[in-house]
Short mmCIF file of C-alpha atoms in Angstrom, two decimals:
data_model
loop_
_atom_site.label_atom_id
_atom_site.label_comp_id
_atom_site.label_asym_id
_atom_site.label_seq_id
_atom_site.Cartn_x
_atom_site.Cartn_y
_atom_site.Cartn_z
CA ALA A 11 155.10 102.55 58.24
CA GLN A 12 155.35 103.26 54.54
CA THR A 13 152.36 103.52 52.23
CA VAL A 14 152.24 103.49 48.45
CA THR A 15 149.27 104.80 46.50
CA GLN A 16 148.44 104.30 42.84
CA SER A 17 145.39 106.41 42.08
CA GLN A 18 144.70 105.06 38.59
CA PRO A 19 143.04 101.62 38.70
CA GLU A 20 143.02 101.37 34.91
CA MET A 21 144.69 103.12 31.98
CA SER A 22 144.64 102.58 28.26
CA VAL A 23 146.83 103.80 25.43
CA GLN A 24 147.13 103.34 21.70
CA GLU A 25 150.07 101.42 20.36
CA ALA A 26 153.13 103.64 19.73
CA GLU A 27 151.86 106.40 22.00
CA THR A 28 153.11 107.48 25.42
CA VAL A 29 151.43 106.85 28.75
CA THR A 30 152.27 107.89 32.30
CA LEU A 31 151.33 105.92 35.41
CA SER A 32 151.18 107.74 38.74
CA CYS A 33 152.48 106.71 42.14
CA THR A 34 152.81 108.56 45.42
CA TYR A 35 154.28 107.29 48.65
CA ASP A 36 154.59 108.31 52.24
CA THR A 37 157.68 107.77 54.35
CA SER A 38 159.86 109.47 56.91
CA GLU A 39 162.96 107.65 55.66
CA SER A 40 165.70 109.41 53.72
CA ASN A 41 167.41 106.34 52.25
CA TYR A 42 165.14 104.09 50.21
CA TYR A 43 164.51 102.54 46.81
CA LEU A 44 161.52 102.79 44.53
CA PHE A 45 160.53 100.28 41.89
CA TRP A 46 158.04 99.63 39.15
CA TYR A 47 157.09 96.01 38.57
CA LYS A 48 155.07 94.63 35.68
CA GLN A 49 152.72 91.67 36.09
CA PRO A 50 151.41 90.31 32.77
CA PRO A 51 148.62 87.71 32.61
CA SER A 52 151.25 85.01 33.19
CA ARG A 53 151.40 86.43 36.75
CA GLN A 54 155.21 86.65 36.72
CA MET A 55 156.50 89.73 38.57
CA ILE A 56 159.00 91.50 36.32
CA LEU A 57 161.19 94.38 37.47
CA VAL A 58 160.81 97.29 35.06
CA ILE A 59 162.88 100.04 36.62
CA ARG A 60 164.33 101.18 39.95
CA GLN A 61 165.32 104.50 41.51
CA GLU A 62 167.61 105.20 44.46
CA ALA A 63 166.29 108.04 46.61
CA TYR A 64 169.73 109.61 46.95
CA LYS A 65 170.05 110.03 43.19
CA GLN A 66 168.56 113.17 41.69
CA GLN A 67 168.80 111.87 38.14
CA ASN A 68 165.70 110.06 36.94
CA ALA A 69 166.21 106.42 36.00
CA THR A 70 165.74 105.28 32.40
CA GLU A 71 165.53 101.81 30.90
CA ASN A 72 164.98 101.86 27.15
CA ARG A 73 161.32 102.94 26.62
CA PHE A 74 160.69 103.24 30.36
CA SER A 75 161.58 106.28 32.43
CA VAL A 76 160.55 107.71 35.75
CA ASN A 77 159.83 111.16 37.08
CA PHE A 78 161.06 111.08 40.67
CA GLN A 79 160.03 114.06 42.78
CA LYS A 80 161.46 113.37 46.23
CA ALA A 81 160.01 116.38 47.99
CA ALA A 82 156.56 115.67 46.62
CA LYS A 83 157.02 111.91 47.24
CA SER A 84 155.97 111.15 43.71
CA PHE A 85 157.32 108.45 41.41
CA SER A 86 155.59 108.22 38.04
CA LEU A 87 156.41 105.81 35.21
CA LYS A 88 156.44 106.93 31.60
CA ILE A 89 156.20 104.33 28.85
CA SER A 90 157.14 105.63 25.42
CA ASP A 91 156.28 104.00 22.10
CA SER A 92 153.83 101.66 23.82
CA GLN A 93 153.73 98.08 22.57
CA LEU A 94 151.05 95.43 22.81
CA GLY A 95 153.36 93.44 25.08
CA ASP A 96 153.25 96.25 27.62
CA THR A 97 149.69 95.26 28.48
CA ALA A 98 149.87 94.22 32.14
CA MET A 99 149.25 95.24 35.72
CA TYR A 100 151.90 97.69 36.92
CA PHE A 101 152.87 97.99 40.57
CA CYS A 102 154.82 100.74 42.25
CA ALA A 103 156.84 99.57 45.25
CA PHE A 104 158.94 101.03 48.09
CA MET A 105 161.87 99.45 49.88
CA LYS A 106 163.79 100.62 52.91
CA PRO A 107 167.11 98.78 52.90
CA LEU A 108 168.19 97.22 56.17
CA GLY A 109 171.51 96.97 57.92
CA GLY A 110 172.59 100.51 57.22
CA GLY A 111 171.78 100.08 53.57
CA THR A 112 173.74 96.89 52.98
CA SER A 113 170.79 94.55 53.01
CA TYR A 114 167.56 94.29 51.09
CA GLY A 115 164.31 94.95 52.92
CA LYS A 116 160.69 94.13 52.38
CA LEU A 117 158.72 95.72 49.56
CA THR A 118 155.56 97.73 50.12
CA PHE A 119 153.37 97.68 47.01
CA GLY A 120 150.69 99.95 45.69
CA GLN A 121 147.32 98.63 44.57
CA GLY A 122 148.36 98.43 40.93
CA THR A 123 147.29 99.98 37.64
CA ILE A 124 145.96 97.83 34.81
CA LEU A 125 147.42 99.11 31.55
CA THR A 126 145.88 98.07 28.25
CA VAL A 127 147.65 98.87 24.99
CA HIS A 128 145.28 98.95 22.01
CA PRO A 129 146.38 98.23 18.43
CA ASN B 30 171.43 80.16 36.06
CA ALA B 31 167.95 79.18 37.20
CA GLY B 32 165.82 81.87 38.75
CA VAL B 33 163.65 81.56 41.81
CA MET B 34 161.77 78.27 41.59
CA GLN B 35 158.39 77.81 43.19
CA ASN B 36 156.29 74.68 43.28
CA PRO B 37 153.69 73.65 42.83
CA ARG B 38 152.40 76.17 40.34
CA HIS B 39 148.82 75.40 41.30
CA LEU B 40 147.57 73.79 44.49
CA VAL B 41 144.02 72.83 45.37
CA ARG B 42 143.15 72.00 48.94
CA ARG B 43 139.89 71.26 50.73
CA ARG B 44 139.00 73.32 53.76
CA GLY B 45 140.82 72.00 56.81
CA GLN B 46 143.73 70.48 54.91
CA GLU B 47 147.33 71.64 55.02
CA ALA B 48 149.09 73.47 52.20
CA ARG B 49 152.86 73.40 51.71
CA LEU B 50 154.43 75.82 49.26
CA ARG B 51 158.08 75.51 48.28
CA CYS B 52 160.60 78.07 47.15
CA SER B 53 164.17 77.51 45.98
CA PRO B 54 166.12 80.79 45.82
CA MET B 55 168.48 81.82 43.07
CA LYS B 56 171.96 80.38 43.26
CA GLY B 57 174.06 82.42 45.69
CA HIS B 58 171.04 84.00 47.36
CA SER B 59 170.69 83.39 51.07
CA HIS B 60 167.55 85.41 51.83
CA VAL B 61 163.97 84.58 50.97
CA TYR B 62 160.77 86.62 51.12
CA TRP B 63 157.17 85.47 50.90
CA TYR B 64 154.34 87.66 49.61
CA ARG B 65 150.64 87.04 49.20
CA GLN B 66 148.46 88.46 46.45
CA LEU B 67 144.72 88.36 46.93
CA PRO B 68 142.55 88.74 43.82
CA GLU B 69 142.60 92.25 42.36
CA GLU B 70 145.15 93.43 44.93
CA GLY B 71 148.84 94.16 45.17
CA LEU B 72 151.36 91.91 46.86
CA LYS B 73 151.50 91.99 50.64
CA PHE B 74 154.64 91.11 52.57
CA MET B 75 154.40 88.06 54.81
CA VAL B 76 157.83 86.97 56.02
CA TYR B 77 161.57 87.45 55.44
CA LEU B 78 163.97 84.60 56.18
CA GLN B 79 167.58 83.70 55.93
CA LYS B 80 168.79 80.15 56.36
CA GLU B 81 167.66 78.78 59.73
CA ASN B 82 166.47 82.21 60.88
CA ILE B 83 163.34 84.35 60.58
CA ILE B 84 164.31 87.99 60.19
CA ASP B 85 160.90 89.63 59.92
CA GLU B 86 157.53 87.93 60.19
CA SER B 87 155.47 91.06 60.76
CA GLY B 88 153.16 90.23 57.85
CA MET B 89 152.36 86.67 58.84
CA PRO B 90 148.92 85.87 60.25
CA LYS B 91 149.26 84.88 63.89
CA GLU B 92 147.65 81.51 63.48
CA ARG B 93 147.90 78.62 61.02
CA PHE B 94 150.77 80.14 59.00
CA SER B 95 154.44 79.29 59.43
CA ALA B 96 157.59 79.54 57.34
CA GLU B 97 161.02 78.03 57.45
CA PHE B 98 164.23 78.11 55.47
CA PRO B 99 166.37 75.18 56.56
CA LYS B 100 170.10 74.86 56.10
CA GLU B 101 169.51 72.41 53.28
CA GLY B 102 166.57 72.47 50.91
CA PRO B 103 163.95 74.98 49.88
CA SER B 104 162.05 77.47 51.96
CA ILE B 105 158.59 76.21 52.95
CA LEU B 106 155.46 78.26 53.61
CA ARG B 107 153.01 76.11 55.51
CA ILE B 108 149.33 76.86 55.98
CA GLN B 109 147.47 74.60 58.35
CA GLN B 110 143.70 74.03 58.32
CA VAL B 111 143.19 76.14 55.22
CA VAL B 112 140.06 78.25 54.80
CA ARG B 113 138.52 79.78 51.67
CA GLY B 114 140.06 83.15 52.53
CA ASP B 115 143.54 81.66 52.10
CA SER B 116 142.91 81.33 48.36
CA ALA B 117 145.50 83.59 46.75
CA ALA B 118 148.71 83.65 44.78
CA TYR B 119 151.78 83.23 46.96
CA PHE B 120 155.04 84.63 45.64
CA CYS B 121 158.55 84.00 46.78
CA ALA B 122 161.57 86.21 46.09
CA SER B 123 165.23 85.94 46.95
CA SER B 124 168.15 88.30 47.44
CA PRO B 125 171.90 88.10 47.98
CA PRO B 126 173.40 88.22 51.48
CA PRO B 127 173.99 91.63 53.08
CA GLY B 128 176.84 93.59 51.60
CA ALA B 129 176.81 91.59 48.38
CA GLY B 130 175.45 94.54 46.47
CA GLY B 131 173.06 94.22 43.61
CA ASN B 132 170.34 96.42 42.26
CA TYR B 133 167.97 95.91 45.21
CA GLY B 134 165.24 94.78 42.84
CA TYR B 135 165.04 91.22 43.94
CA THR B 136 163.85 88.39 41.72
CA PHE B 137 160.43 86.84 42.10
CA GLY B 138 159.35 83.30 41.40
CA SER B 139 156.31 82.56 39.25
CA GLY B 140 154.09 82.08 42.26
CA THR B 141 151.84 79.32 43.59
CA ARG B 142 148.12 79.78 43.15
CA LEU B 143 146.35 78.21 46.08
CA THR B 144 142.66 77.43 45.73
CA VAL B 145 140.72 76.26 48.74
CA VAL B 146 137.49 74.44 47.93
#
């Protein structure tokens, strides 16, 4: 079974600065996906960024980027130029695709990190 | 192109009553997942369904909980004889059929917050 660990229950950052959220996972699988989801006070789960395990290049989406270290089983999220709207709970998640990789699978989530961006 | 629709948004039930939570997947999506989020915790997988078939129910409590995804209509998560410990946010997500591709980051609904009093 897979496990996902987020060791930072809470983080804070000043507006416009950079912050990094940590995530480690444990799996024996070789083919999998990793995700960061954002959950603002509205409770909506919003996909921030994803990474395929077979890709060595780190994923980037605008101000969000990841540092994927497959051997170390580490998947951190870097938020640059932090904005007040980034204030939310952030969850790291792991997915093993089914059906030889053609089908989605269930997500295993970490405990979450509450990020507060201060003006 | 409506996203994943869940209703009701909030549901209050007395102990012993039944709770029915509904989820309509995105258009073109044939697979549905249910997750539960207890206060101050991450989401926990409950069940994975395709139409008329349960694929994986390894996260479902053995008693009182059931889920279905009929050929027509929304997916239903049913909790019988609710207890205070069932109070949580219940999220539904949907994904395309196998082989349809996509980014593997499936779309979540806004959740149903169940409160048992």
